[in-house]
mmCIF file of C-alpha atoms in Angstrom:
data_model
loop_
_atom_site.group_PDB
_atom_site.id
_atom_site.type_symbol
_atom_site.label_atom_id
_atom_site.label_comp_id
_atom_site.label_asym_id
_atom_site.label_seq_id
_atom_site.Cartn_x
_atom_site.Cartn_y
_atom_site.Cartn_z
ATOM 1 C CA UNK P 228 2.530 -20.495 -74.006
ATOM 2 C CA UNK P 229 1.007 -21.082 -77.389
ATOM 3 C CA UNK P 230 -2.403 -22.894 -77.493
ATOM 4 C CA UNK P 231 -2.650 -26.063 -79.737
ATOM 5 C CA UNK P 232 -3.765 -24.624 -82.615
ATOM 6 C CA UNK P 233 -1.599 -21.069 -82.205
ATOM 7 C CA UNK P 234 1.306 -23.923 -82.381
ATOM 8 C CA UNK P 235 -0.150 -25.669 -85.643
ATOM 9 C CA UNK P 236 -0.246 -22.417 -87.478
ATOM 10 C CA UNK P 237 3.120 -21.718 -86.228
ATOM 11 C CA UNK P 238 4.247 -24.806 -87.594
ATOM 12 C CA UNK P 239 2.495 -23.692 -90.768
ATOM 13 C CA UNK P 240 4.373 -20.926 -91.958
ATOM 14 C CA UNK P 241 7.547 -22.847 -90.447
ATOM 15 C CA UNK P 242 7.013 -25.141 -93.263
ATOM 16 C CA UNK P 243 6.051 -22.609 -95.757
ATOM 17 C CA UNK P 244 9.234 -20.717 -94.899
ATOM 18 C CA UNK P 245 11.491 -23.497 -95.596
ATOM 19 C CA UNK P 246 9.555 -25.816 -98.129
ATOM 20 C CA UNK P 247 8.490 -22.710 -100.548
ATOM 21 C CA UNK P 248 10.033 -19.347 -99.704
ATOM 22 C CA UNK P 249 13.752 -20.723 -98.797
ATOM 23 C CA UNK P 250 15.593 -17.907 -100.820
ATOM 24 C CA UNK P 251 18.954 -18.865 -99.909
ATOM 25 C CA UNK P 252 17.964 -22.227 -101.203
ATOM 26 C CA UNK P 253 19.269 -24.101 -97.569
ATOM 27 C CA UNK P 254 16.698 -26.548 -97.429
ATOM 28 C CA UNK P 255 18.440 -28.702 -100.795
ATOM 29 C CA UNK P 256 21.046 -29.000 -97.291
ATOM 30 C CA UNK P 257 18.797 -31.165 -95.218
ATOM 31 C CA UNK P 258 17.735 -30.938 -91.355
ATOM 32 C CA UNK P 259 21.518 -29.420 -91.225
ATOM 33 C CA UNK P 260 20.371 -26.155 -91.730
ATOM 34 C CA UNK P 261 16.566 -26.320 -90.572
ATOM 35 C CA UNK P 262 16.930 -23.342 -88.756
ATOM 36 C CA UNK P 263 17.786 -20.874 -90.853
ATOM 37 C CA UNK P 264 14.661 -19.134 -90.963
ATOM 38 C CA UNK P 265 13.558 -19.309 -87.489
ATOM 39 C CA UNK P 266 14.866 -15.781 -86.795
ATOM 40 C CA UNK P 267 12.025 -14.372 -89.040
ATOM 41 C CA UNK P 268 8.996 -16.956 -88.125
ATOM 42 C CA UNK P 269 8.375 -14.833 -84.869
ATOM 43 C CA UNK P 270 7.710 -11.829 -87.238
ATOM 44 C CA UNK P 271 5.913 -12.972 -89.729
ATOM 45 C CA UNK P 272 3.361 -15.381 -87.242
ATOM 46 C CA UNK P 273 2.857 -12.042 -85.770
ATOM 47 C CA UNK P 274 1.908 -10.347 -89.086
ATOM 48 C CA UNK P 275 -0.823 -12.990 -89.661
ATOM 49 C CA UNK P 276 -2.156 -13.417 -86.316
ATOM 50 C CA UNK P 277 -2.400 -9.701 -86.394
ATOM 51 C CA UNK P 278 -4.320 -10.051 -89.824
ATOM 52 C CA UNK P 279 -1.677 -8.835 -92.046
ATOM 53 C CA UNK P 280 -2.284 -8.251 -95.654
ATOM 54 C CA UNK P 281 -0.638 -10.512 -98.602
ATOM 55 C CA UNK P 282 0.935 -7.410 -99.223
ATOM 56 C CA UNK P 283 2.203 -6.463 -96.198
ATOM 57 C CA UNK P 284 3.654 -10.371 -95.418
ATOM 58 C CA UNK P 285 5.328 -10.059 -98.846
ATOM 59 C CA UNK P 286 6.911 -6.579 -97.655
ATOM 60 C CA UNK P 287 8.284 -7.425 -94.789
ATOM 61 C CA UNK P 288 10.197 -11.334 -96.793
ATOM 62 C CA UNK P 289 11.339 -8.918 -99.241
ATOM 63 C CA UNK P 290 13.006 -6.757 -96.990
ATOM 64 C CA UNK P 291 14.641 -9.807 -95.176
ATOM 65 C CA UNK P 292 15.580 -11.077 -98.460
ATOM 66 C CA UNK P 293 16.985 -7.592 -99.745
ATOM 67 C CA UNK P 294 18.145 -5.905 -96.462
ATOM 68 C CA UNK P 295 19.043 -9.203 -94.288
ATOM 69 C CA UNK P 296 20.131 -11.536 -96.713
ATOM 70 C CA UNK P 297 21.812 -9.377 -99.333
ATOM 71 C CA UNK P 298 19.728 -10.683 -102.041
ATOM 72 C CA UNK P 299 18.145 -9.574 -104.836
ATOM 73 C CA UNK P 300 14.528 -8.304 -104.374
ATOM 74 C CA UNK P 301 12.051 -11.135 -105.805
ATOM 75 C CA UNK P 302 7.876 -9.693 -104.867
ATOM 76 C CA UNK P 303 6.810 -12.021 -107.324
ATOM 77 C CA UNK P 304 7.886 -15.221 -104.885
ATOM 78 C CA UNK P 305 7.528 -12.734 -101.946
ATOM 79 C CA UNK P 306 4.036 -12.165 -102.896
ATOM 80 C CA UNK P 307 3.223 -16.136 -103.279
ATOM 81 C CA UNK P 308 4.390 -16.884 -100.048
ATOM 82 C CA UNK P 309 2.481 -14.205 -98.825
ATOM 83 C CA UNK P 310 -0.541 -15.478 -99.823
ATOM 84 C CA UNK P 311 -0.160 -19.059 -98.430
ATOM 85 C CA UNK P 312 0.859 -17.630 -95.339
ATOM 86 C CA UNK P 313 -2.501 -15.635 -95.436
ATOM 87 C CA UNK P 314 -4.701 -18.447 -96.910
ATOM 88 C CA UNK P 315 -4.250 -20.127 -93.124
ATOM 89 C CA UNK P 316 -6.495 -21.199 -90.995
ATOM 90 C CA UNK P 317 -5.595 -19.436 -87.394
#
């Protein structure tokens, strides 16, 4: 079970995942689809708990966006993201 503030940061990059790094673009959808990204908030809490580097965040979305997703690879976002995520308080 997460402590308090293990479950705020989760929250966190929830929100940062949807709000900013949505690269599908599900979240102009509504609460319909609010779950599209939980498969890869496990991961990437785990990167920054783990002290991950911008770099390495911004990796690993860019291979869910490329591999996963089907997408075309974008390390500029992927790299912005990546440094919210970091810039965290855990």
């Amino acid at each position: 079970m997460m402590t308090s503030e293990e479950a705020k940061l989760y929250k966190s990059i929830d929100e940062i995942l949807w709000n900013d790094w949505d690269p599908i673009g599900v979240n102009d959808f509504g609460d319909d689809a609010r779950d599209e990204y939980y498969g890869y908030l496990p991961q990437v809490y785990q990167l920054k708990i783990n002290g991950a580097t911008k770099t390495e965040i911004a990796n690993y979305l860019d291979l869910v966006v490329t591999d996963r997703m089907g997408l075309s690879s974008n390390m500029e976002h992927c790299l912005n993201i990546a440094e919210k995520i970091v810039s965290l308080n855990n």
